[in-house]
Tab-separated table of C-alpha atoms in Angstrom:
chain	number	residue	atom	x	y	z
A	28	MET	CA	-31.604	-4.700	59.654
A	29	PRO	CA	-32.825	-8.261	60.337
A	30	GLU	CA	-36.507	-8.742	59.585
A	31	LEU	CA	-39.054	-11.355	60.640
A	32	ALA	CA	-37.517	-14.399	58.939
A	33	GLU	CA	-33.910	-13.469	59.696
A	34	VAL	CA	-34.821	-13.075	63.373
A	35	GLU	CA	-36.418	-16.535	63.340
A	36	TRP	CA	-33.256	-18.019	61.835
A	37	PHE	CA	-31.035	-16.394	64.464
A	38	ARG	CA	-33.375	-17.565	67.256
A	39	LYS	CA	-32.867	-21.174	66.220
A	40	GLN	CA	-29.088	-20.851	66.449
A	41	TRP	CA	-29.388	-21.250	70.226
A	42	ASN	CA	-31.592	-24.371	69.991
A	43	SER	CA	-28.743	-26.652	71.018
A	44	GLY	CA	-28.688	-24.895	74.387
A	45	LEU	CA	-32.334	-25.593	75.229
A	46	LYS	CA	-33.017	-27.931	78.173
A	47	GLN	CA	-29.448	-27.300	79.327
A	48	ARG	CA	-28.112	-25.591	82.461
A	49	ILE	CA	-26.457	-22.163	82.278
A	50	ASP	CA	-23.261	-22.379	84.328
A	51	GLU	CA	-22.055	-18.799	83.910
A	52	VAL	CA	-23.300	-15.495	82.511
A	53	LEU	CA	-20.746	-13.137	80.962
A	54	VAL	CA	-21.737	-9.577	80.047
A	55	HIS	CA	-20.260	-6.260	78.981
A	56	ASP	CA	-22.661	-4.704	81.458
A	57	ARG	CA	-21.935	-1.047	80.714
A	58	LYS	CA	-22.734	-1.343	77.032
A	59	ARG	CA	-25.696	0.449	75.497
A	60	ILE	CA	-27.627	-2.737	74.729
A	61	PHE	CA	-28.306	-3.223	78.463
A	62	ARG	CA	-29.686	0.303	78.901
A	63	GLY	CA	-32.292	0.524	81.631
A	64	GLY	CA	-31.921	-3.128	82.613
A	65	ASP	CA	-31.001	-4.753	85.933
A	66	VAL	CA	-27.882	-6.611	84.824
A	67	PRO	CA	-26.882	-7.933	88.307
A	68	ALA	CA	-30.385	-9.406	88.768
A	69	MET	CA	-30.208	-11.010	85.321
A	70	LYS	CA	-26.840	-12.624	86.057
A	71	GLU	CA	-28.048	-13.930	89.404
A	72	ALA	CA	-31.289	-15.391	88.007
A	73	LEU	CA	-29.697	-17.020	84.964
A	74	THR	CA	-26.658	-18.553	86.669
A	75	GLY	CA	-27.652	-22.146	87.364
A	76	ALA	CA	-30.951	-21.784	85.489
A	77	THR	CA	-32.139	-24.152	82.756
A	78	LEU	CA	-32.896	-22.623	79.372
A	79	GLU	CA	-36.353	-23.993	78.588
A	80	ARG	CA	-37.685	-22.571	75.339
A	81	SER	CA	-37.676	-19.634	72.945
A	82	GLU	CA	-39.926	-17.860	70.490
A	83	ALA	CA	-39.727	-14.984	68.028
A	84	ARG	CA	-42.269	-12.263	67.358
A	85	GLY	CA	-41.581	-9.630	64.751
A	86	LYS	CA	-38.050	-8.367	65.235
A	87	GLN	CA	-37.737	-9.606	68.827
A	88	MET	CA	-36.859	-12.899	70.485
A	89	LEU	CA	-37.793	-14.291	73.882
A	90	PHE	CA	-35.773	-16.903	75.771
A	91	VAL	CA	-37.338	-18.454	78.864
A	92	ALA	CA	-35.308	-20.012	81.685
A	93	ARG	CA	-36.258	-21.769	84.919
A	94	PRO	CA	-34.006	-20.414	87.690
A	95	ALA	CA	-32.474	-22.770	90.211
A	96	ARG	CA	-34.024	-20.601	92.911
A	97	GLY	CA	-36.233	-17.543	93.311
A	98	LYS	CA	-38.838	-16.503	90.734
A	99	GLU	CA	-40.811	-19.009	88.688
A	100	ARG	CA	-39.296	-17.915	85.373
A	101	ALA	CA	-36.565	-15.679	84.014
A	102	TRP	CA	-37.388	-13.926	80.743
A	103	ILE	CA	-34.682	-12.673	78.359
A	104	GLY	CA	-35.719	-10.417	75.489
A	105	LEU	CA	-33.309	-9.914	72.593
A	106	HIS	CA	-33.637	-7.339	69.827
A	107	LEU	CA	-30.971	-7.617	67.121
A	108	GLY	CA	-31.073	-3.978	66.022
A	109	MET	CA	-29.026	-3.446	62.871
A	110	THR	CA	-26.020	-5.684	63.442
A	111	GLY	CA	-26.975	-8.142	66.190
A	112	GLU	CA	-26.524	-11.877	65.737
A	113	LEU	CA	-26.694	-15.083	67.761
A	114	ARG	CA	-24.212	-17.926	67.445
A	115	VAL	CA	-22.785	-20.894	69.338
A	116	GLU	CA	-19.143	-21.248	70.370
A	117	LYS	CA	-17.088	-23.766	72.360
A	118	PRO	CA	-17.573	-23.871	76.149
A	119	ASP	CA	-14.170	-22.263	76.812
A	120	PHE	CA	-14.855	-19.431	74.360
A	121	THR	CA	-13.415	-16.034	75.332
A	122	PRO	CA	-15.775	-13.141	74.462
A	123	ALA	CA	-14.455	-10.568	72.015
A	124	ARG	CA	-15.119	-6.833	72.030
A	125	HIS	CA	-18.631	-7.024	70.579
A	126	ASP	CA	-19.791	-10.236	72.287
A	127	HIS	CA	-21.921	-8.515	74.907
A	128	LEU	CA	-23.858	-11.474	76.344
A	129	VAL	CA	-22.564	-15.028	76.720
A	130	LEU	CA	-24.483	-17.866	78.386
A	131	ARG	CA	-21.857	-20.490	79.141
A	132	GLN	CA	-23.010	-24.117	79.336
A	133	LYS	CA	-21.164	-27.393	79.820
A	134	LYS	CA	-20.907	-28.170	76.102
A	135	ARG	CA	-21.222	-24.730	74.481
A	136	SER	CA	-21.357	-20.956	74.836
A	137	LEU	CA	-24.408	-19.094	73.541
A	138	VAL	CA	-23.263	-15.711	72.232
A	139	PHE	CA	-25.105	-12.477	71.438
A	140	LYS	CA	-22.931	-10.117	69.392
A	141	ASP	CA	-23.834	-6.566	68.391
A	142	ALA	CA	-21.115	-4.412	66.888
A	143	ARG	CA	-23.105	-1.165	66.585
A	144	GLN	CA	-25.189	-1.664	69.737
A	145	PHE	CA	-28.553	-0.684	68.270
A	146	GLY	CA	-29.887	-3.962	69.676
A	147	ARG	CA	-31.271	-4.534	73.142
A	148	VAL	CA	-31.190	-7.048	75.997
A	149	LEU	CA	-34.259	-7.004	78.266
A	150	PHE	CA	-34.861	-9.012	81.419
A	151	GLY	CA	-37.779	-9.897	83.653
A	152	GLU	CA	-38.715	-12.349	86.408
A	153	GLY	CA	-42.037	-13.895	87.398
A	154	ALA	CA	-44.693	-16.405	86.482
A	155	GLU	CA	-45.976	-14.410	83.489
A	156	PRO	CA	-44.112	-12.840	80.539
A	157	PRO	CA	-43.129	-9.173	81.044
A	158	LYS	CA	-45.192	-6.383	79.494
A	159	TRP	CA	-42.395	-5.535	77.081
A	160	TRP	CA	-43.217	-8.886	75.431
A	161	THR	CA	-46.980	-9.156	75.825
A	162	LYS	CA	-47.773	-5.598	74.665
A	163	GLN	CA	-46.562	-6.281	71.117
A	164	ALA	CA	-48.980	-6.352	68.202
A	165	PRO	CA	-50.394	-9.755	67.151
A	166	ASP	CA	-48.187	-11.854	64.928
A	167	LEU	CA	-48.996	-11.197	61.265
A	168	LEU	CA	-49.655	-14.896	60.690
A	169	SER	CA	-51.975	-15.195	63.691
A	170	ALA	CA	-55.765	-14.975	63.783
A	171	GLY	CA	-55.397	-11.638	65.566
A	172	PHE	CA	-54.204	-9.929	62.376
A	173	THR	CA	-57.543	-9.426	60.621
A	174	LYS	CA	-58.630	-7.481	57.548
A	175	LYS	CA	-60.631	-5.167	59.799
A	176	ALA	CA	-57.638	-4.500	62.060
A	177	LEU	CA	-55.596	-3.672	58.966
A	178	ALA	CA	-58.267	-1.384	57.501
A	179	ASP	CA	-58.718	0.458	60.798
A	180	PHE	CA	-54.983	1.049	61.131
A	181	LEU	CA	-54.699	2.323	57.554
A	182	GLN	CA	-57.433	4.876	58.253
A	183	ARG	CA	-55.643	6.091	61.389
A	184	ARG	CA	-52.578	6.741	59.224
A	185	LYS	CA	-54.564	7.733	56.152
A	186	LYS	CA	-52.295	10.527	54.876
A	187	ALA	CA	-49.034	8.609	55.234
A	188	PRO	CA	-47.501	6.771	52.256
A	189	LEU	CA	-48.264	3.081	52.473
A	190	LYS	CA	-44.569	2.127	52.459
A	191	ALA	CA	-43.999	4.132	55.642
A	192	VAL	CA	-47.077	2.628	57.299
A	193	LEU	CA	-45.950	-0.952	56.638
A	194	LEU	CA	-42.742	-0.230	58.535
A	195	MET	CA	-44.637	0.735	61.726
A	196	GLN	CA	-43.774	-2.047	64.152
A	197	GLU	CA	-46.733	-1.334	66.431
A	198	ARG	CA	-48.980	-2.895	63.761
A	199	PHE	CA	-46.631	-4.829	61.444
A	200	PRO	CA	-44.028	-6.490	63.703
A	201	GLY	CA	-41.107	-7.892	61.765
A	202	VAL	CA	-41.756	-6.090	58.472
A	203	GLY	CA	-38.708	-4.170	57.282
A	204	ASN	CA	-37.628	-2.485	54.086
A	205	TRP	CA	-37.305	-5.429	51.706
A	206	MET	CA	-40.470	-7.119	53.005
A	207	ALA	CA	-42.523	-3.937	52.599
A	208	ASP	CA	-41.349	-3.602	48.980
A	209	GLU	CA	-42.121	-7.274	48.311
A	210	ILE	CA	-45.605	-6.999	49.835
A	211	LEU	CA	-46.573	-3.907	47.833
A	212	TRP	CA	-45.151	-5.345	44.621
A	213	ARG	CA	-47.162	-8.548	45.014
A	214	ALA	CA	-50.316	-6.584	45.843
A	215	GLY	CA	-49.764	-4.238	42.878
A	216	ILE	CA	-49.988	-1.090	45.038
A	217	HIS	CA	-47.711	1.938	44.661
A	218	PRO	CA	-45.557	2.517	47.784
A	219	ALA	CA	-46.455	6.235	47.861
A	220	GLN	CA	-50.219	5.592	47.766
A	221	PRO	CA	-51.802	7.270	50.840
A	222	ALA	CA	-52.788	4.566	53.326
A	223	GLY	CA	-56.345	5.840	53.679
A	224	SER	CA	-57.054	5.804	49.954
A	225	LEU	CA	-57.074	2.044	49.425
A	226	THR	CA	-60.221	0.402	48.102
A	227	ALA	CA	-61.736	-2.610	49.853
A	228	LYS	CA	-60.270	-4.825	47.128
A	229	GLU	CA	-56.794	-3.329	47.581
A	230	THR	CA	-57.003	-3.694	51.362
A	231	ALA	CA	-57.919	-7.361	50.971
A	232	ALA	CA	-54.996	-7.869	48.577
A	233	LEU	CA	-52.648	-6.112	50.980
A	234	HIS	CA	-53.793	-8.318	53.867
A	235	ARG	CA	-53.352	-11.430	51.723
A	236	ASP	CA	-49.855	-10.471	50.598
A	237	ILE	CA	-48.638	-9.357	54.017
A	238	ARG	CA	-49.431	-12.844	55.257
A	239	GLY	CA	-48.108	-14.447	52.080
A	240	VAL	CA	-44.724	-12.717	52.203
A	241	CYS	CA	-44.383	-13.485	55.918
A	242	ARG	CA	-45.253	-17.128	55.347
A	243	ASP	CA	-42.877	-17.509	52.381
A	244	ALA	CA	-40.042	-15.706	54.153
A	245	MET	CA	-40.385	-17.952	57.208
A	246	ARG	CA	-40.497	-21.047	54.996
A	247	ILE	CA	-37.420	-20.180	52.930
A	248	ILE	CA	-35.227	-17.751	54.902
A	249	GLY	CA	-36.353	-18.553	58.435
A	250	LYS	CA	-35.864	-22.296	57.942
A	251	ASP	CA	-32.258	-22.481	56.762
A	252	TRP	CA	-31.277	-19.019	55.418
A	253	GLY	CA	-32.285	-20.125	51.925
A	254	ASP	CA	-32.253	-17.824	48.896
A	255	PRO	CA	-35.621	-16.536	47.638
A	256	PRO	CA	-36.526	-17.668	44.096
A	257	ASP	CA	-36.177	-15.347	41.112
A	258	SER	CA	-39.958	-15.007	40.969
A	259	TRP	CA	-39.673	-12.627	43.966
A	260	LEU	CA	-38.918	-8.923	43.645
A	261	PHE	CA	-36.181	-9.487	46.248
A	262	ASN	CA	-33.629	-10.847	43.766
A	263	HIS	CA	-34.110	-7.976	41.294
A	264	ARG	CA	-34.616	-4.871	43.431
A	265	TRP	CA	-30.960	-3.786	43.615
A	266	GLN	CA	-29.685	-5.188	40.325
A	267	LYS	CA	-28.318	-2.558	37.956
A	268	GLY	CA	-31.016	-2.193	35.320
A	269	GLY	CA	-33.192	-4.624	37.270
A	270	THR	CA	-36.534	-5.563	35.758
A	271	CYS	CA	-39.869	-6.656	37.186
A	272	PRO	CA	-40.098	-10.481	37.276
A	273	LYS	CA	-43.811	-10.260	36.407
A	274	THR	CA	-43.843	-7.695	33.592
A	275	GLY	CA	-40.222	-7.454	32.452
A	276	ALA	CA	-40.406	-3.648	32.752
A	277	LYS	CA	-37.569	-1.687	34.359
A	278	LEU	CA	-37.832	-1.182	38.115
A	279	LYS	CA	-37.759	2.260	39.713
A	280	HIS	CA	-36.190	3.517	42.953
A	281	ALA	CA	-36.833	6.525	45.184
A	282	THR	CA	-36.885	7.530	48.842
A	283	ILE	CA	-40.435	7.081	50.175
A	284	GLY	CA	-41.321	7.367	53.826
A	285	GLY	CA	-37.669	8.014	54.583
A	286	ARG	CA	-36.525	4.667	53.133
A	287	THR	CA	-35.041	3.665	49.809
A	288	THR	CA	-37.867	1.976	47.933
A	289	CYS	CA	-38.163	-0.178	44.829
A	290	TRP	CA	-41.291	-0.750	42.769
A	291	SER	CA	-42.486	-1.728	39.311
A	292	PRO	CA	-44.187	1.213	37.550
A	293	ALA	CA	-45.759	-1.214	35.090
A	294	ARG	CA	-47.931	-2.810	37.810
A	295	GLN	CA	-47.795	-0.375	40.752
A	296	LYS	CA	-49.438	2.844	39.627
A	297	LEU	CA	-49.992	5.831	41.905
A	298	ARG	CA	-53.641	6.906	41.903
A	299	ALA	CA	-54.731	10.501	42.407
């Protein structure tokens, strides 16, 4: 499933369509990704509108358009789910089976594809962003993600294994399986450690490395889909006989918090 940096990379694939008019909106309107949405209203608002800007937050993207008439703004929310992706095709592109949303412009077609349909297309109109966008937790690289906010959340989930807690999008938007493993490995904390048992020093390290992994992922993967360096756990976690890039010790795997997890027993020790 795409995580924070992958979502950022996909968001930028539609950059060539910004400041350009949308001439036609093509949808597979009965598909699951439009569940609960007003597809006719979306098509009407976006046809003739100018795509102004976009942003990503966690695992979601927001595209903002100025309609030719009606409401002040049209807001399109995209969630990639497990298999969603954004790409650009020629203006005369014919949508295939899994190309569920196409914004056709004079020089290109902006395409949202989702083969398994675990993704989502949301829509809103008005001067202000819809609640489905504004109600999200603060970005992990923003000033709103504080050590105190982290500590308070860990105490509210104090019995849960830390790996499972890091995957809770209501507090850690954009963090997925590989990022959670990378964060805990850098912080030297066992993924099964109960969230409420962390010391002040461990909580500070966790806060530091959440922000550090997010920042590094955005810089390397989010920029141009670059490969992380071998100094990361990422490149070793699924290698047969993979070893810790810090200690050289063999890595271990198990299901923790319902997800396959990798850690380095030499530096991530479970405390009683």
